[in-house]
Short mmCIF file of C-alpha atoms and ligand atoms in Angstrom, two decimals:
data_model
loop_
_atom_site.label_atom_id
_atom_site.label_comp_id
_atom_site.label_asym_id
_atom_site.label_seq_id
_atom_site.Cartn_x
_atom_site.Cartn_y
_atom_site.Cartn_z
CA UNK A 1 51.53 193.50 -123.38
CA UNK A 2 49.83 195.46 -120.47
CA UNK A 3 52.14 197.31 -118.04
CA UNK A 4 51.10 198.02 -114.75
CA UNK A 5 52.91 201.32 -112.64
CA UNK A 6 52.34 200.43 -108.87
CA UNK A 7 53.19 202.22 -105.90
CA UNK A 8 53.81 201.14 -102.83
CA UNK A 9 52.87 203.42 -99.91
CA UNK A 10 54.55 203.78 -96.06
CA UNK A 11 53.19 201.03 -94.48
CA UNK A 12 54.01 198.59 -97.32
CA UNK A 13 57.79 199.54 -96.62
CA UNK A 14 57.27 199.51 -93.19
CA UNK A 15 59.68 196.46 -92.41
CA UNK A 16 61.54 193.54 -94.06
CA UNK A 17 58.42 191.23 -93.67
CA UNK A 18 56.34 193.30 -95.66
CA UNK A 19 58.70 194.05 -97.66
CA UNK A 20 58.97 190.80 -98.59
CA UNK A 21 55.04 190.31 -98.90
CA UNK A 22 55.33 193.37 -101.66
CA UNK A 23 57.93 191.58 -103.62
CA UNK A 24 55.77 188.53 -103.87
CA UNK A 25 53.07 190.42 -105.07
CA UNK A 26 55.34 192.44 -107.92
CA UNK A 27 56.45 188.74 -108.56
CA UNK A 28 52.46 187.11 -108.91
CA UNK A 29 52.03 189.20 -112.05
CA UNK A 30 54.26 190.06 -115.07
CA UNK A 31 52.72 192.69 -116.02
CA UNK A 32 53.71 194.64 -112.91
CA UNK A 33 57.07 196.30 -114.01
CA UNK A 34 57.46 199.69 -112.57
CA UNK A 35 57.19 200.14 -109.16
CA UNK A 36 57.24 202.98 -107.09
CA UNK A 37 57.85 203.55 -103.39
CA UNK A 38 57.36 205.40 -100.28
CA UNK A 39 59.60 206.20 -97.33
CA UNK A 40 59.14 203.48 -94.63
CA UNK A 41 56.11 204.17 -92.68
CA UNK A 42 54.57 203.44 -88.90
CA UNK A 43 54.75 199.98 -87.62
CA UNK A 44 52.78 200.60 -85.03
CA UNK A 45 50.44 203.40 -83.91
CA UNK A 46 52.96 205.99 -81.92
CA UNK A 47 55.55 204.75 -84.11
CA UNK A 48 57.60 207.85 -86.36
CA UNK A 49 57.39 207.84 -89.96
CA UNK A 50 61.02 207.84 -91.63
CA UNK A 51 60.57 210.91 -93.88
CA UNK A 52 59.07 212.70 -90.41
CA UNK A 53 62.49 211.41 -88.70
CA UNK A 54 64.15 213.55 -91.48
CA UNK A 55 62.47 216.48 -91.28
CA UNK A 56 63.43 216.92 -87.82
CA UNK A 57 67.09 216.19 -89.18
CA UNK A 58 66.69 219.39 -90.92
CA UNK A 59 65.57 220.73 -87.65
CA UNK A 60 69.25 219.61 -86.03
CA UNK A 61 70.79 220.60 -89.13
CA UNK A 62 69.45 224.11 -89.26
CA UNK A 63 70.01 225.06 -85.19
CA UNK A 64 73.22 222.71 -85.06
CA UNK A 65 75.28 223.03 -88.31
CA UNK A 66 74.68 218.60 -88.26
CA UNK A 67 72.35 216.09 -88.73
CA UNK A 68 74.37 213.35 -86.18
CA UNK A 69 71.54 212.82 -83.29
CA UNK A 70 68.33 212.90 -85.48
CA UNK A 71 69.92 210.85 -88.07
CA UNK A 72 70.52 208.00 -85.70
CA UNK A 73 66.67 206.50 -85.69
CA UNK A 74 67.24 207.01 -89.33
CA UNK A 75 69.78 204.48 -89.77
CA UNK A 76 68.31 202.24 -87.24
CA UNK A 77 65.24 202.11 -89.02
CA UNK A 78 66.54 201.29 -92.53
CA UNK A 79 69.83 199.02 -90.88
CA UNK A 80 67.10 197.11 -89.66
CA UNK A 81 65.50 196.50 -93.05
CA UNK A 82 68.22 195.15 -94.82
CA UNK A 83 68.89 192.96 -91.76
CA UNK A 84 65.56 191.78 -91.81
CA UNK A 85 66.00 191.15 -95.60
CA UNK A 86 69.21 189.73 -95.65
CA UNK A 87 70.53 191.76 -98.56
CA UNK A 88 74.36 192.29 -99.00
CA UNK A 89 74.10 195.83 -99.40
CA UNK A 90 76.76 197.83 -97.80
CA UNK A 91 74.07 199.88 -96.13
CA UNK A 92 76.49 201.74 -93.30
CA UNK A 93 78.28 203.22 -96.08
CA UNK A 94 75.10 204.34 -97.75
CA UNK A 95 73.55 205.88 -94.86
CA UNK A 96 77.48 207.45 -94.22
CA UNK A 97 76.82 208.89 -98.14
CA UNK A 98 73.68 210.16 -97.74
CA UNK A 99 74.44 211.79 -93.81
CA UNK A 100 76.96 213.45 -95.47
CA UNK A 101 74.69 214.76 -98.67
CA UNK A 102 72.46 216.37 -96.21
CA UNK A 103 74.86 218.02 -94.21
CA UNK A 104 76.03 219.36 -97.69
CA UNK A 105 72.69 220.36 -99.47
CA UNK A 106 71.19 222.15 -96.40
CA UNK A 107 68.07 221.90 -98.26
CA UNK A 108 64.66 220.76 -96.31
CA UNK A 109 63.71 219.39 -99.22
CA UNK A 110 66.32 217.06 -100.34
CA UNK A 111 66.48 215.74 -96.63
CA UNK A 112 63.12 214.73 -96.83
CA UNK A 113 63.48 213.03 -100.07
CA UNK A 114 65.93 210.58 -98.63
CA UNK A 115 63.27 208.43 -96.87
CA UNK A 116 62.34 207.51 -100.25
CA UNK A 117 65.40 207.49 -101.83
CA UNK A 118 67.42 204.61 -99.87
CA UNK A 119 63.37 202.99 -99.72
CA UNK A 120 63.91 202.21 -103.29
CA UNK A 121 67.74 201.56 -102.91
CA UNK A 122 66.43 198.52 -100.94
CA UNK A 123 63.47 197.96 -102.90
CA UNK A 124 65.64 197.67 -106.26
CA UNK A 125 68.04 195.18 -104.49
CA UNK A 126 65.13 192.89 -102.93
CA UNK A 127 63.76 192.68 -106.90
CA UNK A 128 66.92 192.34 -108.70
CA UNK A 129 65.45 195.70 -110.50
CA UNK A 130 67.14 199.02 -111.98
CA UNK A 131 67.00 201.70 -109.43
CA UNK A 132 65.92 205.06 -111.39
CA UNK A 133 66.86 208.01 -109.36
CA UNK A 134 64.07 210.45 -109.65
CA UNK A 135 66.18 213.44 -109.26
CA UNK A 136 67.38 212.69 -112.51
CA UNK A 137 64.05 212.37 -114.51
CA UNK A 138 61.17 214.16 -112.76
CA UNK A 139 61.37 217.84 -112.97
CA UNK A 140 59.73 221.26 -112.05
CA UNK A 141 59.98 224.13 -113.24
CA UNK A 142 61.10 227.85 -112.69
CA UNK A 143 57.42 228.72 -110.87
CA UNK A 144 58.25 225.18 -108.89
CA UNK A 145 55.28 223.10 -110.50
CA UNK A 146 55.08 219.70 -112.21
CA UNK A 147 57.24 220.09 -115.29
CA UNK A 148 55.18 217.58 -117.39
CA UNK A 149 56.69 217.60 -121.13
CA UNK A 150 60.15 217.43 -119.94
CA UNK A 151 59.25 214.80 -116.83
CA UNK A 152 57.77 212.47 -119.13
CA UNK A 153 60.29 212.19 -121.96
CA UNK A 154 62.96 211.66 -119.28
CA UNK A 155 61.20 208.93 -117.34
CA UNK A 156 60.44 206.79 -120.85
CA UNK A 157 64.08 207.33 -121.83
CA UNK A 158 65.78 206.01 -118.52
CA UNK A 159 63.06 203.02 -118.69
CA UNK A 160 63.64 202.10 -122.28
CA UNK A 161 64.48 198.49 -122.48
CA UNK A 162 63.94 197.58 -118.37
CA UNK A 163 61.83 194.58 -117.61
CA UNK A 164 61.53 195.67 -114.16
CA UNK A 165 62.49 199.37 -112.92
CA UNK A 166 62.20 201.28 -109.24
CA UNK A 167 61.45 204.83 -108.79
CA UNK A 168 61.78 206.24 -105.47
CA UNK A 169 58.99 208.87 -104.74
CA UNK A 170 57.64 212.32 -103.62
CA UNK A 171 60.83 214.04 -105.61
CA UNK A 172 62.31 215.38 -108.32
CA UNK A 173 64.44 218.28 -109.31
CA UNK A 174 63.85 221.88 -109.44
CA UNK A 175 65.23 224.43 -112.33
CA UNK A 176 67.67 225.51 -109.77
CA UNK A 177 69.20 222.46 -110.41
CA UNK A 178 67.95 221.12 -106.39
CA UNK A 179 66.01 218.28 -105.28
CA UNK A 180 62.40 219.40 -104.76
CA UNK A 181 59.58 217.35 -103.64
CA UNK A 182 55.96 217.09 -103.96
CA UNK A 183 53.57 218.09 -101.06
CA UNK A 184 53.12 215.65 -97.96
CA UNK A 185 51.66 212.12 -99.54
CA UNK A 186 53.33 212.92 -103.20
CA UNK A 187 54.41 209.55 -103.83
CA UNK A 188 51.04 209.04 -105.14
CA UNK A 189 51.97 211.91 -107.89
CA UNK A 190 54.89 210.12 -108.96
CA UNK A 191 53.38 206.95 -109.52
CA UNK A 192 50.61 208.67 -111.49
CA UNK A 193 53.61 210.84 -113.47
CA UNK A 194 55.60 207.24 -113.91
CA UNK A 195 52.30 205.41 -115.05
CA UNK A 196 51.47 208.37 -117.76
CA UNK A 197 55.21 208.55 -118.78
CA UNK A 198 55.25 204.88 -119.75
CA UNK A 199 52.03 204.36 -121.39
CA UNK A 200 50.76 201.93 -118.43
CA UNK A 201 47.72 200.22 -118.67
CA UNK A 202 46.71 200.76 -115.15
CA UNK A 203 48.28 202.55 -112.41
CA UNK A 204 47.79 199.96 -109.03
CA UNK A 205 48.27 202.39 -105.62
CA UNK A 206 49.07 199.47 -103.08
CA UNK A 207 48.43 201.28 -99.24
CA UNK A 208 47.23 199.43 -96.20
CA UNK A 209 43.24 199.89 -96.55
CA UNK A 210 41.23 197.67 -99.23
CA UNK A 211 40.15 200.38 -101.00
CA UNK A 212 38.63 204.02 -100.89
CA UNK A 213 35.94 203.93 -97.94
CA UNK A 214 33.07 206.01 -97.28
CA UNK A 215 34.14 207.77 -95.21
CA UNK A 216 37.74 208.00 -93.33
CA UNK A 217 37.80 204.81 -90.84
CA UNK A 218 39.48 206.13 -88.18
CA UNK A 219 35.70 208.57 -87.48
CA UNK A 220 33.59 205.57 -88.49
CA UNK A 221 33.38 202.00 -87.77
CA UNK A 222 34.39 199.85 -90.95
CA UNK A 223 32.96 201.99 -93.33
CA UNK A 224 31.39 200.62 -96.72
CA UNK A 225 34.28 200.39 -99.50
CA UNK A 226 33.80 202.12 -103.01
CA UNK A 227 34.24 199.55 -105.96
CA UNK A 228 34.49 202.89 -108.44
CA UNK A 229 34.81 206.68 -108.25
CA UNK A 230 34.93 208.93 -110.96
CA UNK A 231 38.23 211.19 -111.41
CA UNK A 232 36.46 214.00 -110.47
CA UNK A 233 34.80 212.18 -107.88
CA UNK A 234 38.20 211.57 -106.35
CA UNK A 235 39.69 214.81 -106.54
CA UNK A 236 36.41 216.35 -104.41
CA UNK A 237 37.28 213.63 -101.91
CA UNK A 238 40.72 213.60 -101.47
CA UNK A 239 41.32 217.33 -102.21
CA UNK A 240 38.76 217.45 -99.07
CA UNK A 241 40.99 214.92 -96.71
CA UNK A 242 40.40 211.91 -97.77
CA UNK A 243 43.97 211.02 -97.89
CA UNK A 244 44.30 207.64 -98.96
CA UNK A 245 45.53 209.05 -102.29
CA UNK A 246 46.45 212.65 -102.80
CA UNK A 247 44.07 214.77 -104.85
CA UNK A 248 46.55 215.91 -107.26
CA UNK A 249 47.95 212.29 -108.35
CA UNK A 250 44.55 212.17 -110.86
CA UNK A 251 45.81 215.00 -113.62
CA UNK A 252 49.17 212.98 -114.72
CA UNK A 253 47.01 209.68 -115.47
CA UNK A 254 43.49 211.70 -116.28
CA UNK A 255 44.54 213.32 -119.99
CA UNK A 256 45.70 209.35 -120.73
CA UNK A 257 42.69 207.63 -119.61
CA UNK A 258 44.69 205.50 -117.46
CA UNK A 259 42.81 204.13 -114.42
CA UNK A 260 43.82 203.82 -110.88
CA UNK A 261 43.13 200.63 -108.42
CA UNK A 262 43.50 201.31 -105.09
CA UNK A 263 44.85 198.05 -103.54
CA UNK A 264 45.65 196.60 -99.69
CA UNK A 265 49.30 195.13 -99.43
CA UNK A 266 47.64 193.06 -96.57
CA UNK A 267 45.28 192.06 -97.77
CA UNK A 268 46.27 191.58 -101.91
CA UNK A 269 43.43 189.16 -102.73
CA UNK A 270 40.13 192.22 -102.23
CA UNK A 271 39.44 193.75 -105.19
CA UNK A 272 40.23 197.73 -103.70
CA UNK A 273 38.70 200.56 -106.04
CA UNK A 274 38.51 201.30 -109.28
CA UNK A 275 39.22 204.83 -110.05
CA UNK A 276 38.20 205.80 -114.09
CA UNK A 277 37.17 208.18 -116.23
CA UNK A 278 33.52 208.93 -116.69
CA UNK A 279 33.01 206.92 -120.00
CA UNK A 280 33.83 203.87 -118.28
CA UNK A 281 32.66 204.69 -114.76
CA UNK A 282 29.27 202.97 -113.42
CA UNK A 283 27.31 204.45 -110.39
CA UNK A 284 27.39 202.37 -107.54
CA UNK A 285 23.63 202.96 -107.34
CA UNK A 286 23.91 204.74 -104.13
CA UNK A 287 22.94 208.27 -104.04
CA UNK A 288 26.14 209.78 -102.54
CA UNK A 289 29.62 208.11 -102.97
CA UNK A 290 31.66 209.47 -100.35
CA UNK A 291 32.11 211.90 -97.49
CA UNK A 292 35.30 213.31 -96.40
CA UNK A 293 36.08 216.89 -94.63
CA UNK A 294 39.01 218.87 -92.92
CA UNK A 295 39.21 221.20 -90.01
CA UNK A 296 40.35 224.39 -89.02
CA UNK A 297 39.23 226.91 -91.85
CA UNK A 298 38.52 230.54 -91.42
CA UNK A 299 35.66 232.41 -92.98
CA UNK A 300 35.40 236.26 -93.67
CA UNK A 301 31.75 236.79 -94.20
CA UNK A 302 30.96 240.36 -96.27
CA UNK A 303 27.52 241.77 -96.37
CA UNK A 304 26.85 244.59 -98.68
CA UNK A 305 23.58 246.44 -99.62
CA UNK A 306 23.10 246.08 -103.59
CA UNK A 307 26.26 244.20 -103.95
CA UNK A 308 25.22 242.35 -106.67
CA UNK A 309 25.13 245.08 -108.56
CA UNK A 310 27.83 246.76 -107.79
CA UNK A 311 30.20 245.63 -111.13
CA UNK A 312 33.36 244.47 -109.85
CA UNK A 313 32.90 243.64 -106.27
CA UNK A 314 33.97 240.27 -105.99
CA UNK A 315 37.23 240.66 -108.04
CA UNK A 316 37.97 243.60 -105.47
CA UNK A 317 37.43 241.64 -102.81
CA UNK A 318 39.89 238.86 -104.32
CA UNK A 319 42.16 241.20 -105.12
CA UNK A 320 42.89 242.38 -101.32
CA UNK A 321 43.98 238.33 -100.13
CA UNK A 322 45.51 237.65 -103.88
CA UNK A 323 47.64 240.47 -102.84
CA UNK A 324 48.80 238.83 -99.39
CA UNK A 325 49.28 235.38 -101.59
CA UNK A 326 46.65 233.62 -99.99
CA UNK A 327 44.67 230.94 -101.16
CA UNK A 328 40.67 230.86 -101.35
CA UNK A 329 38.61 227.93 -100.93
CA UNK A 330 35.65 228.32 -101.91
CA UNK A 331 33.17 231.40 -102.31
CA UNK A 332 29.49 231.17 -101.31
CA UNK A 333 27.62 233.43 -102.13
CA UNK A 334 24.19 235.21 -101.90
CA UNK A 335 22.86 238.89 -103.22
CA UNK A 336 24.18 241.01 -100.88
CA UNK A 337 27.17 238.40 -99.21
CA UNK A 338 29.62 236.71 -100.32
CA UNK A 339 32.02 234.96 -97.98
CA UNK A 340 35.65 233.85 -98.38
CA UNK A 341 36.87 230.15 -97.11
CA UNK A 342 40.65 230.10 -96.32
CA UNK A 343 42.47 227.40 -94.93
CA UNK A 344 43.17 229.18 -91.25
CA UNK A 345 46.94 227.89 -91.26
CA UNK A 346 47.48 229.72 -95.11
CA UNK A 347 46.04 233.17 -92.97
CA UNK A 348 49.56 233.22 -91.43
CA UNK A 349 48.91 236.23 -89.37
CA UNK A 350 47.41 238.67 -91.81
CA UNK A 351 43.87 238.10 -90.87
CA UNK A 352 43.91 241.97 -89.93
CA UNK A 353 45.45 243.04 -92.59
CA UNK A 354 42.85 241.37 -95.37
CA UNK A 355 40.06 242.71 -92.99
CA UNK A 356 41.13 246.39 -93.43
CA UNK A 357 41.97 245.82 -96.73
CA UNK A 358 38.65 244.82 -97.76
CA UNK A 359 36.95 247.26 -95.96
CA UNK A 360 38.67 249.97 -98.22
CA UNK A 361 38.32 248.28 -101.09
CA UNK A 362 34.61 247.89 -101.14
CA UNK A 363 33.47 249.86 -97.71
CA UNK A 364 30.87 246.74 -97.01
CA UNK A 365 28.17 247.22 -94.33
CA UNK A 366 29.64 244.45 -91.87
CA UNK A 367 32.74 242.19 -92.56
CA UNK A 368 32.74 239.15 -89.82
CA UNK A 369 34.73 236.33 -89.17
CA UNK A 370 33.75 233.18 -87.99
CA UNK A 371 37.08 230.84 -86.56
CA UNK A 372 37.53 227.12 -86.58
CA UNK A 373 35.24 226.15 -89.04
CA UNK A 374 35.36 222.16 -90.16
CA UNK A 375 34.35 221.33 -94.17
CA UNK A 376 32.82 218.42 -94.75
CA UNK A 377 31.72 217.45 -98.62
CA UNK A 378 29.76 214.92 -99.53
CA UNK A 379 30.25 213.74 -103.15
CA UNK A 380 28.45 211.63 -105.37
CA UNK A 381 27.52 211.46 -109.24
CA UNK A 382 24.16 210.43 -107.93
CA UNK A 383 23.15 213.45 -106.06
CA UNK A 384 22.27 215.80 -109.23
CA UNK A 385 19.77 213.55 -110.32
CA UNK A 386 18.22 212.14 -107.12
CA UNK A 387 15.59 214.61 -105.83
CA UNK A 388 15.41 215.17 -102.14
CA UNK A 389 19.40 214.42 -101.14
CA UNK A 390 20.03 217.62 -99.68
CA UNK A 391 16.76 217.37 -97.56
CA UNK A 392 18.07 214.35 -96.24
CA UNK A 393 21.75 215.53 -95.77
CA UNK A 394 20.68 218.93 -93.98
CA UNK A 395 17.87 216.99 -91.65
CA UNK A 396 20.25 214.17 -90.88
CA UNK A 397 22.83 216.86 -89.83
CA UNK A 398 19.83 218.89 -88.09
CA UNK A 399 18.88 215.70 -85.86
CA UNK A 400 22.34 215.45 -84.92
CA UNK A 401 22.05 218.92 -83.17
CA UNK A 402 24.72 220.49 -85.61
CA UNK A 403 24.26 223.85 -86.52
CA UNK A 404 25.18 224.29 -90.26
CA UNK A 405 27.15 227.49 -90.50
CA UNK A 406 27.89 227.40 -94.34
CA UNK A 407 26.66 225.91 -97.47
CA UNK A 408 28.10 225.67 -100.62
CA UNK A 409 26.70 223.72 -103.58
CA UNK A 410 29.05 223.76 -106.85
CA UNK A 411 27.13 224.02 -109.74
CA UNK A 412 28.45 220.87 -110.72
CA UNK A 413 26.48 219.31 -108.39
CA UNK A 414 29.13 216.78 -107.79
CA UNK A 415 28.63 217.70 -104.16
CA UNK A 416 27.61 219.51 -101.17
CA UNK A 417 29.50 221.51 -98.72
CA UNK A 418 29.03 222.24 -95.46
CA UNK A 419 30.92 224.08 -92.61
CA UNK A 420 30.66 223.09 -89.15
CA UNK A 421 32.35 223.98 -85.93
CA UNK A 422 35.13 221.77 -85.79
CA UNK A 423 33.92 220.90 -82.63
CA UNK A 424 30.88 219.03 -84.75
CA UNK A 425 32.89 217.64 -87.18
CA UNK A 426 33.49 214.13 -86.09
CA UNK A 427 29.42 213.78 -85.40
CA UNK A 428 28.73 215.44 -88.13
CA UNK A 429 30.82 212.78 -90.60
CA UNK A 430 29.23 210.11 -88.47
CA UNK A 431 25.40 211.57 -88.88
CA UNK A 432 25.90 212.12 -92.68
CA UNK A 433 27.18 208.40 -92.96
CA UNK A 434 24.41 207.06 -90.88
CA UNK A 435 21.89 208.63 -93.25
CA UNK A 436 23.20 207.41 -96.50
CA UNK A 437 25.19 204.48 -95.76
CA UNK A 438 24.27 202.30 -92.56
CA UNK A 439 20.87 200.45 -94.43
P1 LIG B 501 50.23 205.20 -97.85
O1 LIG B 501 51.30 205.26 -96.83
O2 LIG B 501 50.01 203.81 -98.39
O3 LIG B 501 50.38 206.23 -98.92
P2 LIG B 501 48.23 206.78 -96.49
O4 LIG B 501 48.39 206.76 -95.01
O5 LIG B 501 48.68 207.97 -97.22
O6 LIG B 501 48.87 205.45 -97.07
O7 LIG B 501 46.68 206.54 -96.88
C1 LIG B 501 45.97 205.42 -96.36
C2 LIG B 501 45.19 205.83 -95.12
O8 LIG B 501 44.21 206.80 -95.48
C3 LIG B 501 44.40 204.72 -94.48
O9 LIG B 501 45.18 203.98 -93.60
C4 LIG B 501 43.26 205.47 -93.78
O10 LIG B 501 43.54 205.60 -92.41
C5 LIG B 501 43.28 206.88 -94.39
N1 LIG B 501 41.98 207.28 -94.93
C6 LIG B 501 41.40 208.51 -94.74
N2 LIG B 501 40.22 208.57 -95.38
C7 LIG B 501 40.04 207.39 -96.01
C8 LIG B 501 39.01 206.86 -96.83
N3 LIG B 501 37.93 207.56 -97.19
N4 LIG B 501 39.17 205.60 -97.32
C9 LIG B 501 40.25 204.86 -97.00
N5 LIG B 501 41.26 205.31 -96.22
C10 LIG B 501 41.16 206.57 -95.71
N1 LIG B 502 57.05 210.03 -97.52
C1 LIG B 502 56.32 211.20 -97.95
C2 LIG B 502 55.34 211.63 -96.87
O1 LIG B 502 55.35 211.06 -95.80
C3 LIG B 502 55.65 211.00 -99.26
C4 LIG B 502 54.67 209.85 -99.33
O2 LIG B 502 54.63 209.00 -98.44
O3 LIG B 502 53.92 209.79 -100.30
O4 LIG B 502 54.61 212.55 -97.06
MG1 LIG B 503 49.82 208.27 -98.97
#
């Protein structure tokens, strides 16, 4: 029989109502056995996420020595849950438990993971379901990534035999023995890790949008939604801010061929989007699939006489940020540049430092840098084969009165990059959509 892994994001454990509008749709289909959720979400725009409530718990916890004040909303929040649900939990006691956990651990971390931890409590109660405690079968390992092997035996094991099983997400346990989560949005990555681990015929990502759009709504207007992506089509997307599913979520599910539908909790009866491997995946027939960007990036520009063929210039160059443990973007290129991208906020202060650094390890005719730079990429299977797209995506961007500032092409030629002033970035998204999408 087919098994479906689905994951329920924020807003679907938002409150008791939708709550309840999640269990009927686990209910509606057999098939749908392992579920996995978020931490309650917003209810409302202005409204604070519950795993952002605990990370200011930490906060208290650090300056304080307790947790008492910013634990309060906390217990509000998920006291009013199981009110709204009518569950007999004895949910004071549990939040009492779990206070006093946090004020044990002292670990950032593990407070964090509690959003989703008494999310799936309540989940497992609502469904008459096992609750699997993630901390006990999703692991990392000494260098703190993904322990696969190890995470995947464990998950099957404590599943064995369960008709219906919840997993809380975003954590897991480190070789030190801690709880450790994923990066912001890693719910997605245990659903993916759950859905590999237990053989699942498709891995359903329930969120509050119907579907991977365009573009990001809240820069344009209802935009068109994708009925398929590719993998790799989704990790350029999300990996570039699109963050309706986070970019690393595709490697657990990839190596098993296991497709992903993106579905709306609000809205169960759309179809979403269908994201699958490239044997099965089918064009859309429009020449450019998606757009999505981020802002503030920093870019150290190097221009160097011959540099080309100067053996060994590059890796010097990389060498000088390796050493501060910074990450690199992306490096265009030409015959006598070559610039680095780095996420500004990775730069941490040492923006000197790698300057100098590179100017004695390669003594380069001019090094400049050029601040608050916005990357948008647009993405599409399509574009390799369709002569003319980047005419149309650099005129589009021209009429808009955007001056390009960087362009980067992979050689894949999934997509195109550009850099932007941040300041352009929202009318840049908007002019890019406007040229491929509003016909
Ligand atoms: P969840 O809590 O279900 O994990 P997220 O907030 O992480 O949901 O992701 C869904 C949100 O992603 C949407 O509400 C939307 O605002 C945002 N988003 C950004 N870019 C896109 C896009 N291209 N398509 C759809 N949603 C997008
Ligand atoms: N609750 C976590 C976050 O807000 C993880 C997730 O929602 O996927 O980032
Ligand atoms: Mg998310």
């Amino acid at each position: 029989m087919a098994v479906k892994v689905c994951k329920f994001g924020g807003t679907s454990m938002a409150d008791g109502n939708i709550i309840n509008g999640v269990k009927k749709i686990i209910e509606s289909d057999a098939e749908r056995r392992y579920i996995v959720v978020s931490a309650p979400g917003k209810r409302f725009s202005g409204d604070i996420k519950v795993t952002d409530l605990l990370y200011s718990c930490y906060d208290e916890l650090k300056s304080t020595g307790s947790c008492e004040k910013a634990f309060a909303p906390v217990c509000t929040r998920f006291r009013g849950i199981v009110k709204e649900l009518g569950l007999e939990i004895n949910i004071d006691q549990i939040l009492e438990l779990t206070r006093r956990r946090i004020e044990k651990e002292r670990s950032r971390d593990f407070t964090a993971s509690r959003g989703e931890y008494l999310s799936a409590r309540i989940m497992a109660e609502v469904l008459g379901a096992k609750f699997i405690d993630t901390e006990e079968v999703i692991f990392f390992d000494k260098n703190g990534l993904f322990d696969g092997e190890k995470s995947y035996k464990a998950v099957s094991a404590a599943a064995a035999g369960e008709k219906l099983a919840v997993f809380p997400g975003f954590y897991g346990r480190g070789a030190n023995g801690k709880v450790k989560t994923f990066s912001r949005g890693g719910s997605d990555i245990t659903g993916a890790v759950v859905a590999r681990a237990l053989s699942a015929t498709l891995y359903e990502n329930w969120t509050d949008v119907s579907g991977f759009l365009a573009c990001d709504p809240a820069l344009v207007d209802s935009p068109k939604r994708i009925k398929m992506l590719s993998y790799k089509e989704l990790r350029e997307l999300s990996y570039m801010g699109a963050n309706v599913l986070h970019a690393d979520s595709i490697f657990p599910v990839r190596k098993a061929n296991i497709p992903i539908q993106i579905k709306n909790t609000f809205r169960p009866q759309d179809d979403g989007t269908s994201i699958v491997p490239s044997n099965i995946y089918r064009p859309c027939g429009n020449v450019v699939t998606g757009i999505s960007g981020k802002k503030n990036f920093t870019v150290i520009f190097i221009e160097k006489s011959l540099m080309n063929s100067e053996v060994g210039f590059m890796r010097k160059v990389l060498t000088v940020v390796e050493q501060e443990g910074i990450p690199v973007e992306h490096v265009p290129s030409g015959i006598d540049t070559m610039s680095l991208v780095v996420a500004t906020e990775a730069l941490d202060g040492k923006l000197e430092k790698i300057i100098e650094g590179i100017k004695r390890a390669v003594q380069p005719d001019t090094v400049r840098v050029i601040e608050n730079i916005a990357l948008i990429s647009t993405v599409g299977h399509g574009m390799s084969s369709s002569v003319g797209t980047s005419a149309r995506l650099f005129n589009a961007i021209a009429a808009a009165g955007i001056n390009i500032k960087m362009i980067d092409q992979g050689s894949s030629e999934l997509n195109i990059m550009v850099g932007v002033a941040n300041d352009d970035y929202e009318r840049c998204i908007k002019a890019i959509y406007c040229e491929f999408f509003a016909h």
